[in-house]
PDB file of C-alpha atoms and ligand atoms in Angstrom:
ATOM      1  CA  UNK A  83     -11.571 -20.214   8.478  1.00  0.00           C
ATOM      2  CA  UNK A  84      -8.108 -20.869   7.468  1.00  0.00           C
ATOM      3  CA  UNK A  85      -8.619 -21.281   3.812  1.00  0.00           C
ATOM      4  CA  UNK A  86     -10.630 -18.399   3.574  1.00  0.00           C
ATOM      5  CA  UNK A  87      -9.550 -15.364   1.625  1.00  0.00           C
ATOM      6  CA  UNK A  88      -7.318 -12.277   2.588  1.00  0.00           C
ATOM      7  CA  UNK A  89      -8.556  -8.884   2.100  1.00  0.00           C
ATOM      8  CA  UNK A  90      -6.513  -6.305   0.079  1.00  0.00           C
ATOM      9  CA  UNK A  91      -7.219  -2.900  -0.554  1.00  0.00           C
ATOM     10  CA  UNK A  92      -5.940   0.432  -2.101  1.00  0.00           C
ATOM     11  CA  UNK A  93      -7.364   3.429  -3.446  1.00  0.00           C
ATOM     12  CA  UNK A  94      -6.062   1.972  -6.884  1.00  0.00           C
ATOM     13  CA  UNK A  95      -3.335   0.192  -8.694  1.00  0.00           C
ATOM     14  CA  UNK A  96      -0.553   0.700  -5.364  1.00  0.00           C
ATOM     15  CA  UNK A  97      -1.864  -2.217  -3.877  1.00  0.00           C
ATOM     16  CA  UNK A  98      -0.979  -5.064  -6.112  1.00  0.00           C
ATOM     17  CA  UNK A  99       2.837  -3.906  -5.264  1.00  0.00           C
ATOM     18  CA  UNK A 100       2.104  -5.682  -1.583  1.00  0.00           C
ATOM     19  CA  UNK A 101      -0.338  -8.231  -3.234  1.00  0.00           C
ATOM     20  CA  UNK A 102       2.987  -9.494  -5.617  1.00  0.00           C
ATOM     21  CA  UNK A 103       4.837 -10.322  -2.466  1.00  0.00           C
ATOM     22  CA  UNK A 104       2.125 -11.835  -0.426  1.00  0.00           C
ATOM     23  CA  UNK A 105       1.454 -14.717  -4.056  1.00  0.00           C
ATOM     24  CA  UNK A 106       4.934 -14.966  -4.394  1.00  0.00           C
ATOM     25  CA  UNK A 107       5.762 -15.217  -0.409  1.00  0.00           C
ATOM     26  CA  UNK A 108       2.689 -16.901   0.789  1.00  0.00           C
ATOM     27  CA  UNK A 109       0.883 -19.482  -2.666  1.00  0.00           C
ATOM     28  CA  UNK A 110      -1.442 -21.100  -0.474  1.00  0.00           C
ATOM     29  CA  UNK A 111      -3.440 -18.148   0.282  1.00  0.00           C
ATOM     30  CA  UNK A 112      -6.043 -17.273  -1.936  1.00  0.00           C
ATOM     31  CA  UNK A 113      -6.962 -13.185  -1.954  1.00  0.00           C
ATOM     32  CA  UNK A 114      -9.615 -10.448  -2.484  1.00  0.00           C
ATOM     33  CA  UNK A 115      -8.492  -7.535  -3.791  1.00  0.00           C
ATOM     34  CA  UNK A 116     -10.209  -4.063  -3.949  1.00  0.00           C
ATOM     35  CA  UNK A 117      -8.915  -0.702  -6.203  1.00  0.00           C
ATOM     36  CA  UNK A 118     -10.815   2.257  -5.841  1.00  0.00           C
ATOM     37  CA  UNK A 119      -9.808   2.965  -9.046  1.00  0.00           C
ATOM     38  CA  UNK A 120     -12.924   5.190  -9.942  1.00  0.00           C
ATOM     39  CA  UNK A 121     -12.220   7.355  -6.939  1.00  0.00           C
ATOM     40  CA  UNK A 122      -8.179   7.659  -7.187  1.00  0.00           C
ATOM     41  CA  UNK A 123      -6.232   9.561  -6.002  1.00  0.00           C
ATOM     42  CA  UNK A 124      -7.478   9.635  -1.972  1.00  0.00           C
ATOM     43  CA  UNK A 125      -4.184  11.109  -0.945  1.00  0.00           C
ATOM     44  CA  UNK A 126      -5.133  14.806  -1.391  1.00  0.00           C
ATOM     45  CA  UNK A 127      -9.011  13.977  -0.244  1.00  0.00           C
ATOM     46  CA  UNK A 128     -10.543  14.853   3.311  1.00  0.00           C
ATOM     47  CA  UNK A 129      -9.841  12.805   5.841  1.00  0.00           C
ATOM     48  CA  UNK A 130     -13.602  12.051   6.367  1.00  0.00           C
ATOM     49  CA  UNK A 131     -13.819  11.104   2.611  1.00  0.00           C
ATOM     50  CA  UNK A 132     -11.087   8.882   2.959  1.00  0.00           C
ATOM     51  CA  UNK A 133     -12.266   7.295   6.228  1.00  0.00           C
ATOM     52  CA  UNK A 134     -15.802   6.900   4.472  1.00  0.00           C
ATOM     53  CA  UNK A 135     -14.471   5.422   1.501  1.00  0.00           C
ATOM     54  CA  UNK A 136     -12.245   2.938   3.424  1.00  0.00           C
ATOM     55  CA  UNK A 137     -15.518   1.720   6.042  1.00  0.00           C
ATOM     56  CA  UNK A 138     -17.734   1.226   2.605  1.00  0.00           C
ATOM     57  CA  UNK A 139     -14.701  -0.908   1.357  1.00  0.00           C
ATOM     58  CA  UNK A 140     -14.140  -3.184   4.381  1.00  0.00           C
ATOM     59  CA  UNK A 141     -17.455  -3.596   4.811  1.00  0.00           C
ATOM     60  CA  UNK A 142     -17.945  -5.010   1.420  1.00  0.00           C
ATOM     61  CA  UNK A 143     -14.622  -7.377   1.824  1.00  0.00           C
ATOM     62  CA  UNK A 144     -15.683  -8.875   5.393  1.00  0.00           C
ATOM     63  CA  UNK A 145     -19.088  -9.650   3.336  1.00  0.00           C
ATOM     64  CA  UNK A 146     -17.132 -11.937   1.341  1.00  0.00           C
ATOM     65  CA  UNK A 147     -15.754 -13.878   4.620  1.00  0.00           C
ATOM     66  CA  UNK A 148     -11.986 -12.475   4.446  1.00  0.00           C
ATOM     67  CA  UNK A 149     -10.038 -14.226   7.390  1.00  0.00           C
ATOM     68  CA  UNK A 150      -7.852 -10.837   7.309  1.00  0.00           C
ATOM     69  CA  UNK A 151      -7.775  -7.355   6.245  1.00  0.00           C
ATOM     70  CA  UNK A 152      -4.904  -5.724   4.632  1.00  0.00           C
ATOM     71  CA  UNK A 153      -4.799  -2.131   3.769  1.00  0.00           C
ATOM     72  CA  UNK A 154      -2.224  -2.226   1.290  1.00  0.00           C
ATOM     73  CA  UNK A 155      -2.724   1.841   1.689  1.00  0.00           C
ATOM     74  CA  UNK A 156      -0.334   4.471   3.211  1.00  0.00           C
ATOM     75  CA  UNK A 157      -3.262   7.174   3.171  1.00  0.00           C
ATOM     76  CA  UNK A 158      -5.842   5.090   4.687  1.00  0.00           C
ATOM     77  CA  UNK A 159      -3.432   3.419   7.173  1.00  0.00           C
ATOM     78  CA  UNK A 160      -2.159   6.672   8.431  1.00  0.00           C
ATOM     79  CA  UNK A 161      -5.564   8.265   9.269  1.00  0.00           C
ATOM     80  CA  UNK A 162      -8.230   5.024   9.506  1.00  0.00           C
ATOM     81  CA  UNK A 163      -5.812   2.120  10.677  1.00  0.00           C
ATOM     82  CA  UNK A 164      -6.953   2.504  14.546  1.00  0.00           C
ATOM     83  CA  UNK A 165     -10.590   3.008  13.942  1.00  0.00           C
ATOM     84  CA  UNK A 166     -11.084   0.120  11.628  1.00  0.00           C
ATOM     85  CA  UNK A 167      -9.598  -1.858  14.147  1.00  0.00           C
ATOM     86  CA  UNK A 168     -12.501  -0.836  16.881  1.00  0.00           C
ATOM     87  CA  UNK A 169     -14.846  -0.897  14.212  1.00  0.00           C
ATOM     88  CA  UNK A 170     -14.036  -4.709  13.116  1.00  0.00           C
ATOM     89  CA  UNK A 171     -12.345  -6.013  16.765  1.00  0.00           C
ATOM     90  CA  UNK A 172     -12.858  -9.968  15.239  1.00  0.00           C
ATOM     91  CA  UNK A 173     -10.502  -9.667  12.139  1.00  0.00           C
ATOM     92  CA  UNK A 174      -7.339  -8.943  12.244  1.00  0.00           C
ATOM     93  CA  UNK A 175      -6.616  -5.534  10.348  1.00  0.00           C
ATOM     94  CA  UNK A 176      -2.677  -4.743   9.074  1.00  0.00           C
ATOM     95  CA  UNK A 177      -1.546  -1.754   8.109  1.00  0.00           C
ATOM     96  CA  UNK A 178       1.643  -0.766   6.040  1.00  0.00           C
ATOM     97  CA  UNK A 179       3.448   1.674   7.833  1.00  0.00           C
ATOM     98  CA  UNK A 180       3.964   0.018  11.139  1.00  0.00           C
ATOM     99  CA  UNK A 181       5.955  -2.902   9.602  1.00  0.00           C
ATOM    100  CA  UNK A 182       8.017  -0.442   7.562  1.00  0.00           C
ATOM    101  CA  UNK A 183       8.417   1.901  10.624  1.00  0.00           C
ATOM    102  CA  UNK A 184      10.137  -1.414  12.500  1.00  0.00           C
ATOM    103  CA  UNK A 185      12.284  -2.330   9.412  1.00  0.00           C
ATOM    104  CA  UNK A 186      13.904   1.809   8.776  1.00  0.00           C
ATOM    105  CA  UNK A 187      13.917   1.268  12.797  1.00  0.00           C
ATOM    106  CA  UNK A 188      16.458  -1.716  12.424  1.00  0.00           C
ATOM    107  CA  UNK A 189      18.512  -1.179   9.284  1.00  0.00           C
ATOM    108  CA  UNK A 190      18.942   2.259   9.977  1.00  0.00           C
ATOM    109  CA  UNK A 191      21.375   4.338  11.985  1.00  0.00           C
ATOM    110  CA  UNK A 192      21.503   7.817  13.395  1.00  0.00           C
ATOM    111  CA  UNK A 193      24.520   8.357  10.776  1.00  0.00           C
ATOM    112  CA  UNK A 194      21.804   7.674   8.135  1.00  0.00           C
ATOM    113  CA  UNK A 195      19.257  10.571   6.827  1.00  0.00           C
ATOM    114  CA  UNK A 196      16.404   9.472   5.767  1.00  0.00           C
ATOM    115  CA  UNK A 197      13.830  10.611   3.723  1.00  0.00           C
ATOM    116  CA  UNK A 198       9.895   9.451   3.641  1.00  0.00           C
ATOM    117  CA  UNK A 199       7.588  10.420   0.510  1.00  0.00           C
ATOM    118  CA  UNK A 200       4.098   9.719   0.537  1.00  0.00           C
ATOM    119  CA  UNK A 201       0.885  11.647  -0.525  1.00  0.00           C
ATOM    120  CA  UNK A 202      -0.044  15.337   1.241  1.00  0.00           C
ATOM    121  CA  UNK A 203      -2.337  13.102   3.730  1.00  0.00           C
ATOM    122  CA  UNK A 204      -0.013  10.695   4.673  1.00  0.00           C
ATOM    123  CA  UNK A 205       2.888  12.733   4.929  1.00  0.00           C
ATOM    124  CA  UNK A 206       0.660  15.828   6.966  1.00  0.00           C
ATOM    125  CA  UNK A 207      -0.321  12.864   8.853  1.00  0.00           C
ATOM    126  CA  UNK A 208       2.920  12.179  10.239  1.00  0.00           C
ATOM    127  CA  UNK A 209       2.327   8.487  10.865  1.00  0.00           C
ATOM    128  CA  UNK A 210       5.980   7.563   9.533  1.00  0.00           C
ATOM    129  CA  UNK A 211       7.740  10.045  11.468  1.00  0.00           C
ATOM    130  CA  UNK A 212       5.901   9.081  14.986  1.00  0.00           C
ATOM    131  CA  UNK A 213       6.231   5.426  14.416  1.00  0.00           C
ATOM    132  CA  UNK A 214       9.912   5.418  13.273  1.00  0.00           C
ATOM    133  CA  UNK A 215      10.540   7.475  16.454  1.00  0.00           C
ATOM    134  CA  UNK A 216       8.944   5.421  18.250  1.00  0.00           C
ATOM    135  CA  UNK A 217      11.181   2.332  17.524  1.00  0.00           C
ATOM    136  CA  UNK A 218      13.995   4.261  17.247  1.00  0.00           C
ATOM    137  CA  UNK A 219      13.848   8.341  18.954  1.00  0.00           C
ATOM    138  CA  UNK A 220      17.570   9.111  17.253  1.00  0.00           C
ATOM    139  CA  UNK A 221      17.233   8.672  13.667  1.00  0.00           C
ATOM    140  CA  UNK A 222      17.226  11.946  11.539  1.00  0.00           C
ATOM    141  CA  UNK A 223      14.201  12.196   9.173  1.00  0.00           C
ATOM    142  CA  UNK A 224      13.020  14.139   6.367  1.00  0.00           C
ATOM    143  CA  UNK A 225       9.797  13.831   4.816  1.00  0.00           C
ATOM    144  CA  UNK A 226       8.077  15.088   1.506  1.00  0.00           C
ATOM    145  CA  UNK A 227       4.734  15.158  -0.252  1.00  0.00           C
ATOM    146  CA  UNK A 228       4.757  14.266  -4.016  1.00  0.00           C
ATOM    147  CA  UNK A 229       0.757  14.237  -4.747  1.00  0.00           C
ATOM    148  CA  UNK A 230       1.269  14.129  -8.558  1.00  0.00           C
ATOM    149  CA  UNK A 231       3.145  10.669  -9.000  1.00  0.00           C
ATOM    150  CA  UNK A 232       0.095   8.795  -8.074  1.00  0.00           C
ATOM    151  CA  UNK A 233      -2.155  10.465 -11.384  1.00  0.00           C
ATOM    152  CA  UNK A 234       0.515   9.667 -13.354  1.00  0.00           C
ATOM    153  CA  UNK A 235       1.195   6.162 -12.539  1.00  0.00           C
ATOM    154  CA  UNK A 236      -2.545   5.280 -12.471  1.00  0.00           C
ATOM    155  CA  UNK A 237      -2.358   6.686 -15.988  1.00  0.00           C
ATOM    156  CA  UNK A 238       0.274   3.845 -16.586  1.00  0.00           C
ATOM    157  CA  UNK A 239       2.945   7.287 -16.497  1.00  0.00           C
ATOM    158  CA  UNK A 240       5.761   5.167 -14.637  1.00  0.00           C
ATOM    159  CA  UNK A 241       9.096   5.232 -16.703  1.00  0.00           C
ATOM    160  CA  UNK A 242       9.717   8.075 -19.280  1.00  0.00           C
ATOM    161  CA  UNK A 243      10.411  11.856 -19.406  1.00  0.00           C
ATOM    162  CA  UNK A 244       7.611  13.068 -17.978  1.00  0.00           C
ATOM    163  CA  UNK A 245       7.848  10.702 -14.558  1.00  0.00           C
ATOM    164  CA  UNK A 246      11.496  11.560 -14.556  1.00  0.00           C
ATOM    165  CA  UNK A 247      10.904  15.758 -14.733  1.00  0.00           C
ATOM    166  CA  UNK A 248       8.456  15.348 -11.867  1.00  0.00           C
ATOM    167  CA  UNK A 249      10.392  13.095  -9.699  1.00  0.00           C
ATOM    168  CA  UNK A 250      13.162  15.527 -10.606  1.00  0.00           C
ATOM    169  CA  UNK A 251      11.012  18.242  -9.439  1.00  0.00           C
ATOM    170  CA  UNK A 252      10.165  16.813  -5.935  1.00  0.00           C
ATOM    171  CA  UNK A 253      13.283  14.984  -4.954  1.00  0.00           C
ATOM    172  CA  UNK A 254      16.180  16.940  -6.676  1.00  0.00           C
ATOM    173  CA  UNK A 255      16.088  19.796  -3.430  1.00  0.00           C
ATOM    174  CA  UNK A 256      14.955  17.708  -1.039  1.00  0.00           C
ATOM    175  CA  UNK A 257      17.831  15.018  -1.262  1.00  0.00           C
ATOM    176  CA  UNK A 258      20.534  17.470  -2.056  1.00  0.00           C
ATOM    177  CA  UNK A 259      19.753  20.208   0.512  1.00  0.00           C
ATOM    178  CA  UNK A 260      19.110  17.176   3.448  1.00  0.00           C
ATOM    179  CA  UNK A 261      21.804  15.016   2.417  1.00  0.00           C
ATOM    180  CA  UNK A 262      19.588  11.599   2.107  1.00  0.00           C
ATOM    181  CA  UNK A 263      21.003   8.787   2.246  1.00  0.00           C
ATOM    182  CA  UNK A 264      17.901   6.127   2.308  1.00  0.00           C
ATOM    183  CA  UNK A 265      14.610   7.033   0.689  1.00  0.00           C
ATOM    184  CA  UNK A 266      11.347   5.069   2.246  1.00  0.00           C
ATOM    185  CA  UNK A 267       8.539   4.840  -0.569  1.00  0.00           C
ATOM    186  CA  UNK A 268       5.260   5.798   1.562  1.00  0.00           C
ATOM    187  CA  UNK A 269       2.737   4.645  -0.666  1.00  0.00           C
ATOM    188  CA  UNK A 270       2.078   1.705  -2.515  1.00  0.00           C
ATOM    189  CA  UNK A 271       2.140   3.077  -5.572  1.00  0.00           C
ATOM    190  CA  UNK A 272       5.908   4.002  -5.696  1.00  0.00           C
ATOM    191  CA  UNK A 273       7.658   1.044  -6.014  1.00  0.00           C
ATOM    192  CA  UNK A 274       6.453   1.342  -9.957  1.00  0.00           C
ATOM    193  CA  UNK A 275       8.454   4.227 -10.540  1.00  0.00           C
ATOM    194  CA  UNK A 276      11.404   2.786  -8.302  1.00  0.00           C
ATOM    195  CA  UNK A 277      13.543   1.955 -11.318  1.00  0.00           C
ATOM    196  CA  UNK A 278      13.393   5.933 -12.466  1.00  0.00           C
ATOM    197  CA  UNK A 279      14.536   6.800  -8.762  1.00  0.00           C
ATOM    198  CA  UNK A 280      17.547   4.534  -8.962  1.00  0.00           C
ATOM    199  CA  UNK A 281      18.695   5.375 -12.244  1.00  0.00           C
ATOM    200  CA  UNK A 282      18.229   9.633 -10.952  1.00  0.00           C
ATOM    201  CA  UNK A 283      19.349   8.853  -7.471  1.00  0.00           C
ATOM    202  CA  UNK A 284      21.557   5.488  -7.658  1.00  0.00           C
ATOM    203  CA  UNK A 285      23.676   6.701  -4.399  1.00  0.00           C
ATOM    204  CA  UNK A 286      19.878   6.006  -2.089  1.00  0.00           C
ATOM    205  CA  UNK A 287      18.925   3.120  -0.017  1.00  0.00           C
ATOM    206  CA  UNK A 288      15.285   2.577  -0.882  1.00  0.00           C
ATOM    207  CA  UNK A 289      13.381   1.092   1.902  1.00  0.00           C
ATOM    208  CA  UNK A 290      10.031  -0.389   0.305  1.00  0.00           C
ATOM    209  CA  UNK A 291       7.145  -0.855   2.673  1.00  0.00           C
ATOM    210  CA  UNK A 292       5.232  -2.914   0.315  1.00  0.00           C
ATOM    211  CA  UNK A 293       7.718  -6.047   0.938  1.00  0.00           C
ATOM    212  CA  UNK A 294       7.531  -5.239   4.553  1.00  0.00           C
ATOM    213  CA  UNK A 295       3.495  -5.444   4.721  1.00  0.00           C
ATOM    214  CA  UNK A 296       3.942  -9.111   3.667  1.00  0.00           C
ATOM    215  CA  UNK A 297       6.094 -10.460   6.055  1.00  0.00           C
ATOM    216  CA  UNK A 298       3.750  -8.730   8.678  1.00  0.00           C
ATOM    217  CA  UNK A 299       0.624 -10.319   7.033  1.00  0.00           C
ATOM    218  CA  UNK A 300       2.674 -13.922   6.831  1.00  0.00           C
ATOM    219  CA  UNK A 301       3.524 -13.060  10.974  1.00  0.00           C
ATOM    220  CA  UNK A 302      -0.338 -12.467  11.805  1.00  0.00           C
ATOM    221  CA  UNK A 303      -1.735 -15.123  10.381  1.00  0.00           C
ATOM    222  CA  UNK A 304       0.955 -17.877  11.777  1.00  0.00           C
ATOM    223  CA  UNK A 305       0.429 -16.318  15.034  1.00  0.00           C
ATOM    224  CA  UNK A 306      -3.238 -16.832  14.558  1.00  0.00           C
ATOM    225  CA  UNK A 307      -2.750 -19.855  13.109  1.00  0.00           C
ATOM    226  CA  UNK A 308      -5.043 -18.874   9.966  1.00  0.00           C
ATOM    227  CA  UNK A 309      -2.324 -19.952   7.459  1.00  0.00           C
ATOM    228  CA  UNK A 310      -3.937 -21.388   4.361  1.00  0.00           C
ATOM    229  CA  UNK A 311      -3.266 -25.575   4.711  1.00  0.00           C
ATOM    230  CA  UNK A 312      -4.928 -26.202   0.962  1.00  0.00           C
ATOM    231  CA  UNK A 313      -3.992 -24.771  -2.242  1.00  0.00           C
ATOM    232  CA  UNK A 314      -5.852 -22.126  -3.631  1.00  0.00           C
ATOM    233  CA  UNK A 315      -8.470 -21.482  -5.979  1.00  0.00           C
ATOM    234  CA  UNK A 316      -8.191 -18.462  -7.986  1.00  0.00           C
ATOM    235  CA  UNK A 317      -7.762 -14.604  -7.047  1.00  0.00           C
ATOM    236  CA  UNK A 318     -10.610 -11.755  -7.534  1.00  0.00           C
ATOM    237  CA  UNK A 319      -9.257  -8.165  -8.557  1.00  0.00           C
ATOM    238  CA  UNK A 320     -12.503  -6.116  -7.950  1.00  0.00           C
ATOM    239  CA  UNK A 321     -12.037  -2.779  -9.039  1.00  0.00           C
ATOM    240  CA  UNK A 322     -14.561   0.350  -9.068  1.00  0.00           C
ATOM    241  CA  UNK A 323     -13.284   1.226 -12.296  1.00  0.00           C
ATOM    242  CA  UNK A 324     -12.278  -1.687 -14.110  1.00  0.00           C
ATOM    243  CA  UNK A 325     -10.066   0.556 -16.481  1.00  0.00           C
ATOM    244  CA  UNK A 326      -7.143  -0.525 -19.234  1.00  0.00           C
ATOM    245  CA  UNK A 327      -4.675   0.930 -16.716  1.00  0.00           C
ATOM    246  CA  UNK A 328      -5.862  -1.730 -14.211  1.00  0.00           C
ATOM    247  CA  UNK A 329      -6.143  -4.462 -16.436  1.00  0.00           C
ATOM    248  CA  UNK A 330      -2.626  -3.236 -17.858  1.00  0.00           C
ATOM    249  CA  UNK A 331      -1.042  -2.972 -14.609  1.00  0.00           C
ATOM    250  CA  UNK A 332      -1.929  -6.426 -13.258  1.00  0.00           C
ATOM    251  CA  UNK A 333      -0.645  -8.158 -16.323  1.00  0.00           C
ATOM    252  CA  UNK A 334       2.519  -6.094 -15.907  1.00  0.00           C
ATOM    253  CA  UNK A 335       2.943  -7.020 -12.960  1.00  0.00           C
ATOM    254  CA  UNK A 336       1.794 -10.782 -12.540  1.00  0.00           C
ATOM    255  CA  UNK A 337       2.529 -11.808 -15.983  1.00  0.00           C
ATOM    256  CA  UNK A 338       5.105 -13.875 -15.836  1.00  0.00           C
ATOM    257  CA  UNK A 339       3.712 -15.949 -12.845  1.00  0.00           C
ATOM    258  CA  UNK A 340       0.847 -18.719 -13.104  1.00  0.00           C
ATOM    259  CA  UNK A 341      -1.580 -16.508 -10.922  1.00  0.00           C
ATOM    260  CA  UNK A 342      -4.861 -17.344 -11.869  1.00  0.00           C
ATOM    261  CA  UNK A 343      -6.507 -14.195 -11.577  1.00  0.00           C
ATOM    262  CA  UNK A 344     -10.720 -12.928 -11.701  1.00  0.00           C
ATOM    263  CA  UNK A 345     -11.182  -9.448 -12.929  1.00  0.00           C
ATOM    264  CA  UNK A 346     -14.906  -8.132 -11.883  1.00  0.00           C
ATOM    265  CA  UNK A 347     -16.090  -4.299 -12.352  1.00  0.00           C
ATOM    266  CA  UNK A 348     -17.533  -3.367  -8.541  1.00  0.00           C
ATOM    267  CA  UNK A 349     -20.294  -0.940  -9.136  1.00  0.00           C
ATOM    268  CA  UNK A 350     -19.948   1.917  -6.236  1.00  0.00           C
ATOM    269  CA  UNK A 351     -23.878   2.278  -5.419  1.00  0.00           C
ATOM    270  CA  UNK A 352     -23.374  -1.537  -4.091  1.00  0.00           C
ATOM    271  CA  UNK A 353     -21.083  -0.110  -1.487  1.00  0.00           C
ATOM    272  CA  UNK A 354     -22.818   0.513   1.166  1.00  0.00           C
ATOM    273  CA  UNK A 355     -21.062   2.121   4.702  1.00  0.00           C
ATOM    274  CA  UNK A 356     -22.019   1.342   7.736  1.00  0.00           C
ATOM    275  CA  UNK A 357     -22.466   4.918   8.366  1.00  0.00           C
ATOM    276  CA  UNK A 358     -25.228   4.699   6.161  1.00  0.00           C
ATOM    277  CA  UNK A 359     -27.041   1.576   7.067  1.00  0.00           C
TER     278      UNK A 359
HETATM  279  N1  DGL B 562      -1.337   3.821  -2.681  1.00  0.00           N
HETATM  280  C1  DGL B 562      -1.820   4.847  -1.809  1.00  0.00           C
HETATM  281  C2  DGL B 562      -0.862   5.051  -0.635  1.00  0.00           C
HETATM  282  O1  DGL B 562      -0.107   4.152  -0.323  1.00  0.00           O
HETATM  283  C3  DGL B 562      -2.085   6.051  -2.622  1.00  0.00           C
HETATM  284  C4  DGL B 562      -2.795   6.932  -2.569  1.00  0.00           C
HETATM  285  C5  DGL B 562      -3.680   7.830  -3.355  1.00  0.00           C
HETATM  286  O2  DGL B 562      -4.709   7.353  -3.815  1.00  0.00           O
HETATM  287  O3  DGL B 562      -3.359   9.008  -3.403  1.00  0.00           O
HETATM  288  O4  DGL B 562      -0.878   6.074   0.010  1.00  0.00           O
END
């Protein structure tokens, strides 16, 4: 059991942002990971899309034996996160926006203001908000949708003039008129446009949930005593669209590190819900 694989999954490229810090954080453990990339972006989607898209997608990772489930996912963790965890009681299932909701929780202040950005589900969803409260009921928060940043950076659209108009275009009001101070990024996908918020905004604290998710992961399993004891074989990037951008994005991003890495295309008519069974 212990040397099985983790699970990762995303509607896309926002994923491998958590995946970087679990390798670099955790070398024994060998992973699965799954972008949706064919059915990107799920952030302005129904929430019954979303929740059938995430059930077809653990249900094909627990088929190949995962010891653990990560949904490296602000969408799906802020409307599915409780259900999978009925649905699949035997595995452990983490989701990203409790472990960030501790860390704003205990770096912040009520002097601070802080602003969360996510897609229109997650932030509608008002996951963050509840669960920051709930560690902490006297911090001030703000919180924005920005549903075109994820197009763009799945179209590899992550540091030039157009990001930097439309980052302009959400954030410019919304920091100035609520005075933010620290800035969490509530998906996945933002910490590859982090370097264009610093250089617009280099006054913010960025909080980023995607280091946060690891440390949670690296918790759960120790607790469960599931850490990996051999070193691992290689890691599988499934994707349901196995595009340039994906390809492009996970050399960006693991290039410099001796990952060994296995690319496969995941045709979608294998998935198969549970729903549907
Ligand atoms: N990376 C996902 C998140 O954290 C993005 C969502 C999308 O597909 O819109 O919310």
């Amino acid at each position: 059991m212990k040397n099985q694989p983790i699970g990762v999954f995303d509607s896309g490229v926002g994923g491998l942002t958590a995946i970087s810090n679990i390798i670099r954080e955790l070398p024994n453990e060998r992973l699965i990971y799954f972008g949706d990339t064919a059915r990107t972006p799920y952030g302005s989607k129904a929430k019954s899309t979303i929740t059938s898209f995430a059930n077809q997608i653990v249900d094909f990772l627990v088929s190949n034996h995962v010891k653990m489930i990560v949904i490296a996912c602000n969408t799906i963790t802020s409307i599915c996160l409780e259900q999978l965890k009925q649905q699949y009681p035997n595995i452990p299932i983490v989701g990203i926006i409790e472990p960030a909701a501790r860390k704003v929780a205990k770096v912040c202040t009520p002097h601070n203001r802080i602003g969360i950005i996510g897609t229109k589900v997650t932030i509608q969803a008002k996951t963050y908000i509840h669960s920051i409260l709930h560690f902490n009921p006297n911090l001030k928060l703000f919180d924005m949708a920005c549903p075109i940043f994820v197009p763009l950076i799945e179209e590899g659209i992550v540091e030039n003039s157009i990001m930097e108009l439309s980052v302009k275009y959400y954030l410019d009001d919304f920091i100035s008129e609520n005075k933010i101070d620290t800035l969490v990024l509530g998906c996945t996908h933002y910490p590859l446009i982090r370097p264009t918020i610093e250089k617009l905004y280099p006054h913010l604290n960025i909080i980023d949930p995607s280091f946060e998710i690891m440390q949670s992961v690296k918790e759960t399993l120790s607790q469960k005593n599931l850490l990996a004891e051999q070193p691992k074989y290689e890691n599988i990037f499934y994707a349901s669209d196995l595009s340039e951008n994906f390809m492009n994005m996970i050399a960006s991003i693991f290039g410099k590190t001796n990952v060994r890495t296995d690319f496969k295309n995941f045709d979608l008519d294998g998935l198969e819900s549970k729903e549907n069974k």
